[in-house]
mmCIF file with all atom_site columns, C-alpha atoms in Angstrom:
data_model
loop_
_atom_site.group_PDB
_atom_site.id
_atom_site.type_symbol
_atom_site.label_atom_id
_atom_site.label_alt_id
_atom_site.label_comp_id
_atom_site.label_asym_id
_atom_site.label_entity_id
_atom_site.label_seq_id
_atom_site.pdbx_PDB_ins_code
_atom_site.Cartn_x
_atom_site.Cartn_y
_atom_site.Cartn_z
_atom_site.occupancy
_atom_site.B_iso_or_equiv
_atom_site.pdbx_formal_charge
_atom_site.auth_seq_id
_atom_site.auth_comp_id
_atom_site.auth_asym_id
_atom_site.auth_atom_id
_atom_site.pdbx_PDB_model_num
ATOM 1  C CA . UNK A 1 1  ? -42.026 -13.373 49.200 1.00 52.00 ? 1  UNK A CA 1
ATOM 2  C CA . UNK A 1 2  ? -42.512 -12.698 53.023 1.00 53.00 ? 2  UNK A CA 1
ATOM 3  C CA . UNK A 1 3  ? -39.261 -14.001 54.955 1.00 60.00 ? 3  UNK A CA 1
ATOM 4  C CA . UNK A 1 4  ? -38.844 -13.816 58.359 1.00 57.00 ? 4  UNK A CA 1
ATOM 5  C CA . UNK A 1 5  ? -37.162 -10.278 58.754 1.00 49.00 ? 5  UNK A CA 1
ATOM 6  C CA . UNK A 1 6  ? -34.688 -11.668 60.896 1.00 58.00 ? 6  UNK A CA 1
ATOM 7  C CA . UNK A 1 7  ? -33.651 -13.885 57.718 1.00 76.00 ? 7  UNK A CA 1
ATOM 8  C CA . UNK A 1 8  ? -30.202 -12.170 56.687 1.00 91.00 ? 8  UNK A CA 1
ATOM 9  C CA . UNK A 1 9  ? -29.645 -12.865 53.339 1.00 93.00 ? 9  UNK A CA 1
ATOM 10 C CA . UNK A 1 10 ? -26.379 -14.947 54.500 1.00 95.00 ? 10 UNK A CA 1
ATOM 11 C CA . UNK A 1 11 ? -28.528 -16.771 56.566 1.00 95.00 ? 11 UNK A CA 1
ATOM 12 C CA . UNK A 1 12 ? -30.871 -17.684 53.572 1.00 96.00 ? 12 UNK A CA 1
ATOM 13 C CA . UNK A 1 13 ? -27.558 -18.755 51.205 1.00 96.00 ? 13 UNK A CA 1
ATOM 14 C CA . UNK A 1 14 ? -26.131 -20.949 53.649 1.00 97.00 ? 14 UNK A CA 1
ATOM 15 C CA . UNK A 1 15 ? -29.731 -22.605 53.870 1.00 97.00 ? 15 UNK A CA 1
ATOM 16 C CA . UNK A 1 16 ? -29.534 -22.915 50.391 1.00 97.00 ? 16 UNK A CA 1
ATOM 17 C CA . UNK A 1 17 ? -25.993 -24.418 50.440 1.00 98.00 ? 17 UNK A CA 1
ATOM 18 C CA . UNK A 1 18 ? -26.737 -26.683 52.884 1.00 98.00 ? 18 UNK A CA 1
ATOM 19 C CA . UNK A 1 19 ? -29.718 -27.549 50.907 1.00 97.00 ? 19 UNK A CA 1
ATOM 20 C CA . UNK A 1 20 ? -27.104 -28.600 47.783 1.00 97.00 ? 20 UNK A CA 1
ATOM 21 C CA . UNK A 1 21 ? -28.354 -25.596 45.623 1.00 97.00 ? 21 UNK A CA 1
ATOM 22 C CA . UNK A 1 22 ? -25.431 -24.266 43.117 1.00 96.00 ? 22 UNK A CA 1
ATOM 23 C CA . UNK A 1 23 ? -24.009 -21.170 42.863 1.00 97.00 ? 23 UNK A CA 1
ATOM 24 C CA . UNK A 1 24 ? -26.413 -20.319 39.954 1.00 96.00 ? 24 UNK A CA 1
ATOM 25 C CA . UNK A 1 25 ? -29.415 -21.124 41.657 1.00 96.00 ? 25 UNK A CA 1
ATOM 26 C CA . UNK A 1 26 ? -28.510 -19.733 44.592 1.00 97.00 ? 26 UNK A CA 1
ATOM 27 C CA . UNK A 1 27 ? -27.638 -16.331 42.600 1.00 97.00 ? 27 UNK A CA 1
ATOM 28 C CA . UNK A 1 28 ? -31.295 -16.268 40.535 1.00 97.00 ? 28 UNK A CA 1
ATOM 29 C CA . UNK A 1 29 ? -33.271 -17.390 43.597 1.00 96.00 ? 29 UNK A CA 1
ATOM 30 C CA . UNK A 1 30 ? -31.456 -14.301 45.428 1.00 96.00 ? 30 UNK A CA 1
ATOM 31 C CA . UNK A 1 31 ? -32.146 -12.585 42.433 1.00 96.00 ? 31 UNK A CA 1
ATOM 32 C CA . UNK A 1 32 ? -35.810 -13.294 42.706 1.00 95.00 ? 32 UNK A CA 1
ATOM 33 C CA . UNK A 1 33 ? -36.240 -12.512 45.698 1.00 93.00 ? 33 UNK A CA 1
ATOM 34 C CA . UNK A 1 34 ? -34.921 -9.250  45.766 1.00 93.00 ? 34 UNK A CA 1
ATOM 35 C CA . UNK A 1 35 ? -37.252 -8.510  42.919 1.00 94.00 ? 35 UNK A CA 1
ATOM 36 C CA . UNK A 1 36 ? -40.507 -9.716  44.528 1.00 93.00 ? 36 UNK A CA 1
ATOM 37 C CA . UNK A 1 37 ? -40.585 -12.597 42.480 1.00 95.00 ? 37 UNK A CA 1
ATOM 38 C CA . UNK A 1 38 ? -42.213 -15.054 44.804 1.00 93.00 ? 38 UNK A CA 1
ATOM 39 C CA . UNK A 1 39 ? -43.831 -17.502 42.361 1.00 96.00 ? 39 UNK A CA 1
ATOM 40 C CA . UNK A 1 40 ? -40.612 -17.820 40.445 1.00 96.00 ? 40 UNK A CA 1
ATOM 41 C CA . UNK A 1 41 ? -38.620 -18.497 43.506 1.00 95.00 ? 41 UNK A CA 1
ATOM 42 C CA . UNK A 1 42 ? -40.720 -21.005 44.842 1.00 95.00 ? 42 UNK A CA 1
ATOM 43 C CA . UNK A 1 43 ? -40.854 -23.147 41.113 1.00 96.00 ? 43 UNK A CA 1
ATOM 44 C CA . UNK A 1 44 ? -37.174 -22.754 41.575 1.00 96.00 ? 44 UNK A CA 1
ATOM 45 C CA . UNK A 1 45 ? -36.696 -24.134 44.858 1.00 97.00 ? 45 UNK A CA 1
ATOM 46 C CA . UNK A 1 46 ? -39.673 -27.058 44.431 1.00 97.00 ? 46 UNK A CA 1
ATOM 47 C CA . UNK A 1 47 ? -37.717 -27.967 40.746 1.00 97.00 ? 47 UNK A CA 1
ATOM 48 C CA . UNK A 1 48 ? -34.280 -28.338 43.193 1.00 97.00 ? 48 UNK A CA 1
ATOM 49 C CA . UNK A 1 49 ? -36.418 -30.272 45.486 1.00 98.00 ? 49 UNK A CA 1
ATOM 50 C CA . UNK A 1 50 ? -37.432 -32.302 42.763 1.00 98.00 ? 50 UNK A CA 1
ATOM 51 C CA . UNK A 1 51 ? -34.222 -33.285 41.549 1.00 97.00 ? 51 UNK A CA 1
ATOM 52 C CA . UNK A 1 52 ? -32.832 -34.205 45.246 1.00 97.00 ? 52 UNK A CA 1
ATOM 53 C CA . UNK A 1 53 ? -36.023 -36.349 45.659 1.00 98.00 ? 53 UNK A CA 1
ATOM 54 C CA . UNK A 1 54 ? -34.951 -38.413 42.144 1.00 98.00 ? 54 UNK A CA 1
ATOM 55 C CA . UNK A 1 55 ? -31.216 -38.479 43.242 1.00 97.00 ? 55 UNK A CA 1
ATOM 56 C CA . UNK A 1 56 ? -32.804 -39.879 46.361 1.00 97.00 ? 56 UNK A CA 1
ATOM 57 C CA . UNK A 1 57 ? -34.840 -42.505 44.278 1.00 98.00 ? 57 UNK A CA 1
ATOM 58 C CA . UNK A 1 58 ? -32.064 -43.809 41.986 1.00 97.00 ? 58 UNK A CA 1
ATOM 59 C CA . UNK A 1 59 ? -29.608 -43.675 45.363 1.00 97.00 ? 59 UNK A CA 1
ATOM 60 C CA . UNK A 1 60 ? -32.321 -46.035 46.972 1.00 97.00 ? 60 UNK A CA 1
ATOM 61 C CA . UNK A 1 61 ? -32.721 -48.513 43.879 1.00 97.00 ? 61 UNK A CA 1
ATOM 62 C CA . UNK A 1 62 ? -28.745 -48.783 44.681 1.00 97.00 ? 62 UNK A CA 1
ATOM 63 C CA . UNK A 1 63 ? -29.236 -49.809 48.062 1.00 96.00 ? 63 UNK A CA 1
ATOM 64 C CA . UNK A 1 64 ? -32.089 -52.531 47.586 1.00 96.00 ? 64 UNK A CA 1
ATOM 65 C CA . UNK A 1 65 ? -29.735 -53.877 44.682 1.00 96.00 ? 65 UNK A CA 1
ATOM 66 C CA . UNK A 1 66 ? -27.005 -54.350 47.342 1.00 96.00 ? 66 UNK A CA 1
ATOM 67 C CA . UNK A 1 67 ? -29.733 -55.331 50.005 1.00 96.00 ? 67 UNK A CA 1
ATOM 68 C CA . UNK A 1 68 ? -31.174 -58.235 47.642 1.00 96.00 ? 68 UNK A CA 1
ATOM 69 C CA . UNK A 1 69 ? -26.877 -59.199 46.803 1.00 95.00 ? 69 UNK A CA 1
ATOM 70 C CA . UNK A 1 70 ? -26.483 -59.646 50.202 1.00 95.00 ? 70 UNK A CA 1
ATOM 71 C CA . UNK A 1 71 ? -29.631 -61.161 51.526 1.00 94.00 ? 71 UNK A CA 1
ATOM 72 C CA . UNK A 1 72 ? -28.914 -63.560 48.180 1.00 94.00 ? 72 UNK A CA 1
ATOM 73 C CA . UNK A 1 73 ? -25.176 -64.424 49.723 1.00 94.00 ? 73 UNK A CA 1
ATOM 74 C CA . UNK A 1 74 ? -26.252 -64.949 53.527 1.00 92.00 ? 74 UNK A CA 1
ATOM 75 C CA . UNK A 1 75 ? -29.714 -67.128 52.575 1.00 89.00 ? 75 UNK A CA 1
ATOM 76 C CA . UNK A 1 76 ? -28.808 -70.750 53.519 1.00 84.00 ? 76 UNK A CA 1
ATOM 77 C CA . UNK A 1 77 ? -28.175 -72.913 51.204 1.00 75.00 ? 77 UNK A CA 1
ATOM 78 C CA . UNK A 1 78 ? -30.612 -75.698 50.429 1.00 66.00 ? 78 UNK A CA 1
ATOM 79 C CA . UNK A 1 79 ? -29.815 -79.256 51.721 1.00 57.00 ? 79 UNK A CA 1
ATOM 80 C CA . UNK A 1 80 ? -28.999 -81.288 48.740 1.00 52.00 ? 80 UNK A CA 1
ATOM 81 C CA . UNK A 1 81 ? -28.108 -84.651 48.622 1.00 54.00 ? 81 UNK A CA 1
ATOM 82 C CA . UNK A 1 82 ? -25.525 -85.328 46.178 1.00 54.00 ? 82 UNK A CA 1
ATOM 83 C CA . UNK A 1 83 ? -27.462 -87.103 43.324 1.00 56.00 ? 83 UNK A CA 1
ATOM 84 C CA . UNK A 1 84 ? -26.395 -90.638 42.500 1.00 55.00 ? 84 UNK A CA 1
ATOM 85 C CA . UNK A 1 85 ? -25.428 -91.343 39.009 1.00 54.00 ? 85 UNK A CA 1
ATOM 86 C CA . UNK A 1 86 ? -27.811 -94.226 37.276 1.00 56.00 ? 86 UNK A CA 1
ATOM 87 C CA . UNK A 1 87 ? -27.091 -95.054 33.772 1.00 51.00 ? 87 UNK A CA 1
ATOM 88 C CA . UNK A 1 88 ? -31.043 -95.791 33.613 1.00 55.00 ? 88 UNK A CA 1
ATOM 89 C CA . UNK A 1 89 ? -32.186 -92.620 35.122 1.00 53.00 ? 89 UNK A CA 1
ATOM 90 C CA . UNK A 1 90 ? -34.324 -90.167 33.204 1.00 51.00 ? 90 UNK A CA 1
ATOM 91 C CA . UNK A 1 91 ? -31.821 -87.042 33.010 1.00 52.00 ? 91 UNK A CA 1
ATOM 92 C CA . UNK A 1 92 ? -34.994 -84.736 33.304 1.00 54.00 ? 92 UNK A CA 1
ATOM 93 C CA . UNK A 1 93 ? -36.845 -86.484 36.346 1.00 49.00 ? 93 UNK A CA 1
#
């Protein structure tokens, strides 16, 4: 894999850190890489990408749940006039 030779390798963990990788996928993609491995470190980091993306979905489903509550609370409420009570009215009219 061709990385920027000014990439330290600290320089790519922290990236990975910061990019919510865990210690074990930080260790094989280091791993990889130092073994020439490009295609398996690039699976690795596009499955990781994956998953954010799907945490990102459900996390999003969340907020339009909450969105819809809230835009369901705030709506105004219809204008009703209190119905009148008529022995001869139809219940289902």
């Amino acid at each position: 894999m061709t990385i920027n030779r000014n990439e330290s390798s600290e320089a790519i963990i922290q990236n990975l850190k910061d990019a919510g990788c865990n210690l074990e996928t930080i260790a094989q993609f280091m791993a990889d890489l130092q073994e020439g491995k490009e295609a398996s470190s690039l699976k690795r980091l596009a499955a990781h990408r994956k998953n954010l993306l799907d945490a990102l979905h459900r996390e999003q489903k969340c907020i339009d749940c909450l969105d819809y509550l809230i835009y369901q609370l705030k709506k105004p409420k219809e204008n009703k006039t209190p119905e009148r009570s008529n022995f001869y009215d139809h219940p289902y009219k």
